Short mmCIF file of C-alpha atoms in Angstrom, two decimals:
data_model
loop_
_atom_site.label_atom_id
_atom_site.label_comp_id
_atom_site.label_asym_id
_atom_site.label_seq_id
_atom_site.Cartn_x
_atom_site.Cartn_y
_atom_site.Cartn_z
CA UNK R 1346 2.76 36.68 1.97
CA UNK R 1347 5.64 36.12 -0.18
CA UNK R 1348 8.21 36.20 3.20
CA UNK R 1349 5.78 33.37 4.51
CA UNK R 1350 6.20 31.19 1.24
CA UNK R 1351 9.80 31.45 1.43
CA UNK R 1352 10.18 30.80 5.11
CA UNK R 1353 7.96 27.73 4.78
CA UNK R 1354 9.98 26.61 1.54
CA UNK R 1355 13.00 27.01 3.45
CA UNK R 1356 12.32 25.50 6.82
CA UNK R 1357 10.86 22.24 4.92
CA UNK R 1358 14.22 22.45 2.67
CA UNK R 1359 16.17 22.22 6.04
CA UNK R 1360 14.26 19.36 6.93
CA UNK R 1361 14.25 17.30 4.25
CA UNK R 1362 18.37 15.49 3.86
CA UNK R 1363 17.45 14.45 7.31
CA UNK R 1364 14.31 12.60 6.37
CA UNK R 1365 16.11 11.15 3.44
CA UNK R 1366 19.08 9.46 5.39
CA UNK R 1367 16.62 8.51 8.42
CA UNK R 1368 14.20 6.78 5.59
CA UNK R 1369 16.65 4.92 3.81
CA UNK R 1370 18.48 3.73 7.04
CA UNK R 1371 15.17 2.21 8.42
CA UNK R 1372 14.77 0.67 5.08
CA UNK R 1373 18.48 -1.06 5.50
CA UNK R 1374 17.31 -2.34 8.96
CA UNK R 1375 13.82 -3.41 8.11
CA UNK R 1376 15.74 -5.38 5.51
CA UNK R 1377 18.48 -6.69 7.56
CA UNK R 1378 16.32 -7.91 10.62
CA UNK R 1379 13.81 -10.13 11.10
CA UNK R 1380 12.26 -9.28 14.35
CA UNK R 1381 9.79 -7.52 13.04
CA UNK R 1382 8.77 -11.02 10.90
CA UNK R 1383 8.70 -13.19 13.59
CA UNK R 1384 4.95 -13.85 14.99
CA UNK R 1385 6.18 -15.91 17.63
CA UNK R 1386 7.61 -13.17 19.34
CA UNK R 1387 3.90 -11.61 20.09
CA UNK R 1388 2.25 -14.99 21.26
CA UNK R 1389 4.13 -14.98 25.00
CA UNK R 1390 3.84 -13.67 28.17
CA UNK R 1391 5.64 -10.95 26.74
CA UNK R 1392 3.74 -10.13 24.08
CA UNK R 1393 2.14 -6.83 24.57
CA UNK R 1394 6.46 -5.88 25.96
CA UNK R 1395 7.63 -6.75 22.56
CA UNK R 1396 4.97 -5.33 20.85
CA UNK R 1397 5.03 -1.97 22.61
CA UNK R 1398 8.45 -2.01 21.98
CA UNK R 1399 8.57 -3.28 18.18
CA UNK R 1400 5.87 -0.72 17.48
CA UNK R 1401 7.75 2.24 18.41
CA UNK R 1402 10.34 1.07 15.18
CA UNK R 1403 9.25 4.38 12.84
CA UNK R 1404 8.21 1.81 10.07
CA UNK R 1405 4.31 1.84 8.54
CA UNK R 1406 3.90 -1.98 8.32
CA UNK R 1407 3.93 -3.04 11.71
CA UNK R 1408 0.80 -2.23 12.59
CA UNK R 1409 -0.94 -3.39 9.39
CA UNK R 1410 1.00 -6.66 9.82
CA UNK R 1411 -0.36 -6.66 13.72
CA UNK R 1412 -3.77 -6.02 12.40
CA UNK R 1413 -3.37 -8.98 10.42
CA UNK R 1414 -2.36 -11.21 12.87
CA UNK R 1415 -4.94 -10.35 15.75
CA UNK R 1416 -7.75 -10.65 12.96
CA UNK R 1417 -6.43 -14.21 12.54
CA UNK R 1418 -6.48 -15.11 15.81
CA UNK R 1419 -2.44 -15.18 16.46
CA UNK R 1420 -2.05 -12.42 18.94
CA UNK R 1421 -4.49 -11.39 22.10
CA UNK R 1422 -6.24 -8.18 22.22
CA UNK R 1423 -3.18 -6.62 24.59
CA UNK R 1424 -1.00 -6.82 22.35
CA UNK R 1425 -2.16 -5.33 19.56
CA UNK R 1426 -3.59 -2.64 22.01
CA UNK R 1427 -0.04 -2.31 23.15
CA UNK R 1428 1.07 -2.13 19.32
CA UNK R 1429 -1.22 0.52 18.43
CA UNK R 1430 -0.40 2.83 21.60
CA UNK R 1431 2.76 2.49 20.51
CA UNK R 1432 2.54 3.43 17.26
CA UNK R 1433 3.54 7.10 15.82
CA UNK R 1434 3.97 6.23 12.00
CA UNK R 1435 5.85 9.99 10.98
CA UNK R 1436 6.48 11.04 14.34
CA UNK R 1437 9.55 10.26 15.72
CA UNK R 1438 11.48 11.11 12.53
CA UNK R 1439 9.96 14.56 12.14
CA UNK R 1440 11.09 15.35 15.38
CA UNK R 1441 14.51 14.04 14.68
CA UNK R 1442 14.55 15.96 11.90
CA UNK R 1443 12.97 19.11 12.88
CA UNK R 1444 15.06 20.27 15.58
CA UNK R 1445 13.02 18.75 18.32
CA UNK R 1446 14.95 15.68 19.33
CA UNK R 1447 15.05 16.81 23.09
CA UNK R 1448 10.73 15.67 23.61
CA UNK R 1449 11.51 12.36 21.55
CA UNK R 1450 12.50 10.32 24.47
CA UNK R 1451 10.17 11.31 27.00
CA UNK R 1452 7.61 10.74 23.81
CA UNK R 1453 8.97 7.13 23.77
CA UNK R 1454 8.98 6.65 27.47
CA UNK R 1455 5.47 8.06 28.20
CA UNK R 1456 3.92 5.69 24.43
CA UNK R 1457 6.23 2.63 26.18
CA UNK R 1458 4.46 2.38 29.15
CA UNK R 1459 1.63 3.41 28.32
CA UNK R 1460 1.06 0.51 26.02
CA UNK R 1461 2.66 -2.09 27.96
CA UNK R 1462 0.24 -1.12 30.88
CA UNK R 1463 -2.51 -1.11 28.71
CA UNK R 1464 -1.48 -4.24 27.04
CA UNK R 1465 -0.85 -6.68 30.48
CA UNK R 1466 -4.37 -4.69 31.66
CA UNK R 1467 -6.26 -5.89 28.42
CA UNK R 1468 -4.70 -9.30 28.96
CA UNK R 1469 -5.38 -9.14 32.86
CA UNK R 1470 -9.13 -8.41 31.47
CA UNK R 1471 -9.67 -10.99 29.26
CA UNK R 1472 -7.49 -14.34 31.04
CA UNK R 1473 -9.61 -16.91 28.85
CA UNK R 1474 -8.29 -15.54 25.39
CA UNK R 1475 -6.13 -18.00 23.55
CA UNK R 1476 -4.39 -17.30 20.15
CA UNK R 1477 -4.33 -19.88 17.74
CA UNK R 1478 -1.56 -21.54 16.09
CA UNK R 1479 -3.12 -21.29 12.68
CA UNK R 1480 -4.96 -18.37 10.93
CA UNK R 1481 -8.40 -18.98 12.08
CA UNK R 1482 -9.59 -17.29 8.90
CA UNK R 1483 -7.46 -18.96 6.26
CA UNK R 1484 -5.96 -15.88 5.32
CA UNK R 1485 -2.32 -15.29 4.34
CA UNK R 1486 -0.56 -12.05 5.18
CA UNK R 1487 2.63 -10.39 3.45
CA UNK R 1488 5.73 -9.59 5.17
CA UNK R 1489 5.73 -5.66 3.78
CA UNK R 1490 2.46 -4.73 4.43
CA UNK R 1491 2.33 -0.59 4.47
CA UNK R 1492 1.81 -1.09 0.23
CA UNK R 1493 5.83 -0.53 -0.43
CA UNK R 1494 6.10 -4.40 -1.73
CA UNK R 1495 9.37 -4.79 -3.09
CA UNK R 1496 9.21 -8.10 -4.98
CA UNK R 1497 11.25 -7.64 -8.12
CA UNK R 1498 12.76 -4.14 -7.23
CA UNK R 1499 16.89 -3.52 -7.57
CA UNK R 1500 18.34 -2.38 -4.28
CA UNK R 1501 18.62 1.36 -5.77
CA UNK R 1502 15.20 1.29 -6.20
CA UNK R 1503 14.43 -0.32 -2.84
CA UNK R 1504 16.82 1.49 -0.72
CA UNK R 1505 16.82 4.88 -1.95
CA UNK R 1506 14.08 5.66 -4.60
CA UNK R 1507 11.10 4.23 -2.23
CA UNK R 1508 12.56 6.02 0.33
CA UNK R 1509 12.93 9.41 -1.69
CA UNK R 1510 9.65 9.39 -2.53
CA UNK R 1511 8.40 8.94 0.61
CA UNK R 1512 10.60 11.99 1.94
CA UNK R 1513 8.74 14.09 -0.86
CA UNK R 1514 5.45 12.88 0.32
CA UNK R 1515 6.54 13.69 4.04
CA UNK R 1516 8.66 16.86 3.33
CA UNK R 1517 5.17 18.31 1.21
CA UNK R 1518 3.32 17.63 4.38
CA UNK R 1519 5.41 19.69 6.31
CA UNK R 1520 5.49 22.36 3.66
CA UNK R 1521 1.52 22.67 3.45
CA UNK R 1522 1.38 22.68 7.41
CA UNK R 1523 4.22 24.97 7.73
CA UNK R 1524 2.07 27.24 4.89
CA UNK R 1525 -0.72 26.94 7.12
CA UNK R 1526 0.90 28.51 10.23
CA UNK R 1527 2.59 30.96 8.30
CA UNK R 1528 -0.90 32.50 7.04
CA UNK R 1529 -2.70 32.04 10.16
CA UNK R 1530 0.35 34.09 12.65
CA UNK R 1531 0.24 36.73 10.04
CA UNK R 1532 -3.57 36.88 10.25
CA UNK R 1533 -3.86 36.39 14.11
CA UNK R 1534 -0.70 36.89 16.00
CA UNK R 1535 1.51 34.75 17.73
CA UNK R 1536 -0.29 36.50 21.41
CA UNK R 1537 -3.40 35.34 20.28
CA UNK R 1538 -2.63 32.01 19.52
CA UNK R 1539 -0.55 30.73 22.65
CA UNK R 1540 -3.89 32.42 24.89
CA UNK R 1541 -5.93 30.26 22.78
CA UNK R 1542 -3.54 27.31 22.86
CA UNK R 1543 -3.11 27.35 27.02
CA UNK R 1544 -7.09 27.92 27.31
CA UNK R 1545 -7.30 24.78 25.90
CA UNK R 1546 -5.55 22.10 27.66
CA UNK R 1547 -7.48 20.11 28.66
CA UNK R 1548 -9.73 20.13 25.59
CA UNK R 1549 -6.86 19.65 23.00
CA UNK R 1550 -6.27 16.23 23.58
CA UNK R 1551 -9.83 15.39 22.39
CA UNK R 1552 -9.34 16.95 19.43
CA UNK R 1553 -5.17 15.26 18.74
CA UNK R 1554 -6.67 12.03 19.57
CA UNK R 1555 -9.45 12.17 17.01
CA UNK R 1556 -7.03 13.22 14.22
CA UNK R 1557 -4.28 11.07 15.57
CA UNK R 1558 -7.25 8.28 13.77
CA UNK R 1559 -6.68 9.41 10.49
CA UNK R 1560 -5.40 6.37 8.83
CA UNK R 1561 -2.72 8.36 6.69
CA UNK R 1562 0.85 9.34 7.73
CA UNK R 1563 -0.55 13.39 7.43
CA UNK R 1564 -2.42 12.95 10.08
CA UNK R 1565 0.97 12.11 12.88
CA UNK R 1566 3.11 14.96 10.87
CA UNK R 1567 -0.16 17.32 11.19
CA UNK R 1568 -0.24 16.46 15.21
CA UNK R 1569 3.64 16.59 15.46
CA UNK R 1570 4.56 19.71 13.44
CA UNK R 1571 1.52 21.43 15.75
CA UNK R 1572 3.79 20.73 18.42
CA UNK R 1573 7.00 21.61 16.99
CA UNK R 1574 5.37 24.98 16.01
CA UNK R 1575 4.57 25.48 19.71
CA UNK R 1576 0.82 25.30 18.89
CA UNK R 1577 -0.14 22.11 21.03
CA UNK R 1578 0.74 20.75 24.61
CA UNK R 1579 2.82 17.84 25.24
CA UNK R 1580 0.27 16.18 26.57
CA UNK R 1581 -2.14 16.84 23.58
CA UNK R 1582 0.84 15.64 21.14
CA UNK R 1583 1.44 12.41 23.17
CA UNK R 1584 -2.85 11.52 22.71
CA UNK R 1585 -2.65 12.59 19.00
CA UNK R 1586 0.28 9.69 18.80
CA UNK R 1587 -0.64 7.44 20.66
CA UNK R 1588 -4.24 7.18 18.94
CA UNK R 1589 -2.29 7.13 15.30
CA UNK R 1590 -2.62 4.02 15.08
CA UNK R 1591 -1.70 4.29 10.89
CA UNK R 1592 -3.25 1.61 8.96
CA UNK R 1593 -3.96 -0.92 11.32
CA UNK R 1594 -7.69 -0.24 11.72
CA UNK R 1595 -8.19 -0.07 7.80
CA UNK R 1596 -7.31 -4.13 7.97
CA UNK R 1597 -9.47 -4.22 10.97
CA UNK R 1598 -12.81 -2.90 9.57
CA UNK R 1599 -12.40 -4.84 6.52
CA UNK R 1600 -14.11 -8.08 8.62
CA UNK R 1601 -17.16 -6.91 8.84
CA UNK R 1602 -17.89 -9.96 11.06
CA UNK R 1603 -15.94 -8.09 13.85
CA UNK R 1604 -17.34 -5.31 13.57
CA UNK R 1605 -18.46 -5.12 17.18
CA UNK R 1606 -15.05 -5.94 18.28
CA UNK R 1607 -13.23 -3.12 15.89
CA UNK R 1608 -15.40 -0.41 17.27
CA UNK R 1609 -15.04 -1.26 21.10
CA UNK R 1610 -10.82 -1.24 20.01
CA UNK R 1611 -11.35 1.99 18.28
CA UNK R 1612 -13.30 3.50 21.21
CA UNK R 1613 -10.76 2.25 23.82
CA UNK R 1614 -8.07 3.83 22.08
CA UNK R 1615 -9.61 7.33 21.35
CA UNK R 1616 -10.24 6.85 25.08
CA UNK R 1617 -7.24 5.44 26.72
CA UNK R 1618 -5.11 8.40 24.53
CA UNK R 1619 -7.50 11.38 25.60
CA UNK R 1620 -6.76 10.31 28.97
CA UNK R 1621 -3.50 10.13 28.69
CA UNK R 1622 -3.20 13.56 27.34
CA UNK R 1623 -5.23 15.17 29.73
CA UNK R 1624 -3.42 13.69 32.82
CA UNK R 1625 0.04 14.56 31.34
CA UNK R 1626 -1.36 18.12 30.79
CA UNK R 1627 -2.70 18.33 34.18
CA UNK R 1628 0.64 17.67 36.10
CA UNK R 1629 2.08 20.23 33.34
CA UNK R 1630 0.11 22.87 34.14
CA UNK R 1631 0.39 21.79 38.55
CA UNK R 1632 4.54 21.67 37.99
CA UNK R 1633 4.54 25.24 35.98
CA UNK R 1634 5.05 24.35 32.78
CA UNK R 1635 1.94 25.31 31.03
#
């Protein structure tokens, strides 16, 4: 028990500088840019493009800020489908830091077009849906909107405590999970595990997806260090992401007078990401690799 403890302690340890420098250089660019600030961008015809695209940025406010918008009437339906397909809050800088950069870009790729095609499809679906140039609701939204505000912070405190805490919060994540597998390979056995893990393909991504729903960032290191650890499919990890949607449908269920509308977005996206998960699984398993 003790060897697990220390292994755990020390792969998190290993991790953790590199979630430090990644978190405090998105922090810099969030700062620096505004294309993350400008609505316009998401009212064109290439909305649900630059929405896929801007949510893959490894930041936690877009897709509360999204939320936002579509809820006041500023952005169709396909793009903020394409923003929360898109969206992998933790995941991308995990696997950066974890020693699994080599399935980041196909991650990217697969999320990318899966949310543009959704997005133009959604769009495609609904041709009479205008945006407005106004909130409809009245309603103002903030610029930082994943509850880091950083009104009367210095930069130290902005661009490397905030950032250092989050790490902690992150790196303890990782340490629990990694804790976790430790126990259960001692228990069980690493034979045991990949049988049960390849047995369940094609029921996996059911499972990722409805976790990937958890609106907290455990829930995207949870799916992504099961992958790392060899303990879920590709195809499971990519439905787990691309259902973490973060926030977004926390400020969505707070108008109760959509509720109709929130749950047929929810739905389609559990949906949409178990079937992606299962089809990328399926031509795994066809080409060998499962």
């Amino acid at each position: 028990m003790l060897d697990t403890i220390l292994d755990a302690f020390l792969d998190t340890l290993k991790v953790f500088p590199f979630l430090l420098i990644i978190y405090i250089l998105i922090e810099v660019l969030e700062h620096k840019t505004s294309f993350t600030r400008d609505r316009e961008r998401l009212q064109g015809n290439l909305a649900p493009l630059v929405g896929a695209a801007t949510g893959l940025i490894p930041q936690c406010g877009f897709s509360v800020m999204a939320a936002k918008l579509y809820d006041s009437g500023l952005i169709r339906t396909g793009t903020i489908l394409a923003v929360f397909l898109a969206t992998s809050d933790e995941a991308f800088i995990i696997l950066l830091s974890d020693g699994a950069a080599s399935a980041l870009l196909p991650l990217i790729a697969v999320k990318l077009v899966v949310a543009v095609a959704v997005g133009y499809g959604a769009n495609l679906i609904l041709p009479k849906e205008k945006v407005a140039v106004t909130p409809l609701n009245g309603s103002e939204f903030d610029t930082y909107s994943c509850g880091r505000e950083h009104e009367g912070k210095s930069d130290l405190h902005v661009y490397f405590i905030d950032p250092l805490i989050h790490s902690l919060k992150i790196a303890f994540y990782i340490l629990i999970i990694n804790l976790i597998f430790g126990c259960i390979i001692q228990a069980v056995g690493e034979e045991q595990i990949s049988q049960l893990i390849i047995g369940g393909m094609y029921f996996q991504p059911f499972i990722s997806a409805a976790v990937g729903l958890i609106p907290n960032c455990a829930a995207s290191v949870i799916i992504t260090e099961t992958y790392i650890n060899g303990y879920m499919t590709f195809g499971s990890c990519v439905a787990g992401l691309c259902a973490n949607a973060g926030l977004g449908f926390v400020v969505l269920f707070k108008n109760k007078a959509k509720l109709k509308r929130n749950i047929i977005l929810f739905v389609s996206i559990y949906l949409i990401s178990v079937v992606v998960g299962v089809v990328i699984n399926c031509i795994a398993s066809l080409a060998g690799l499962l």
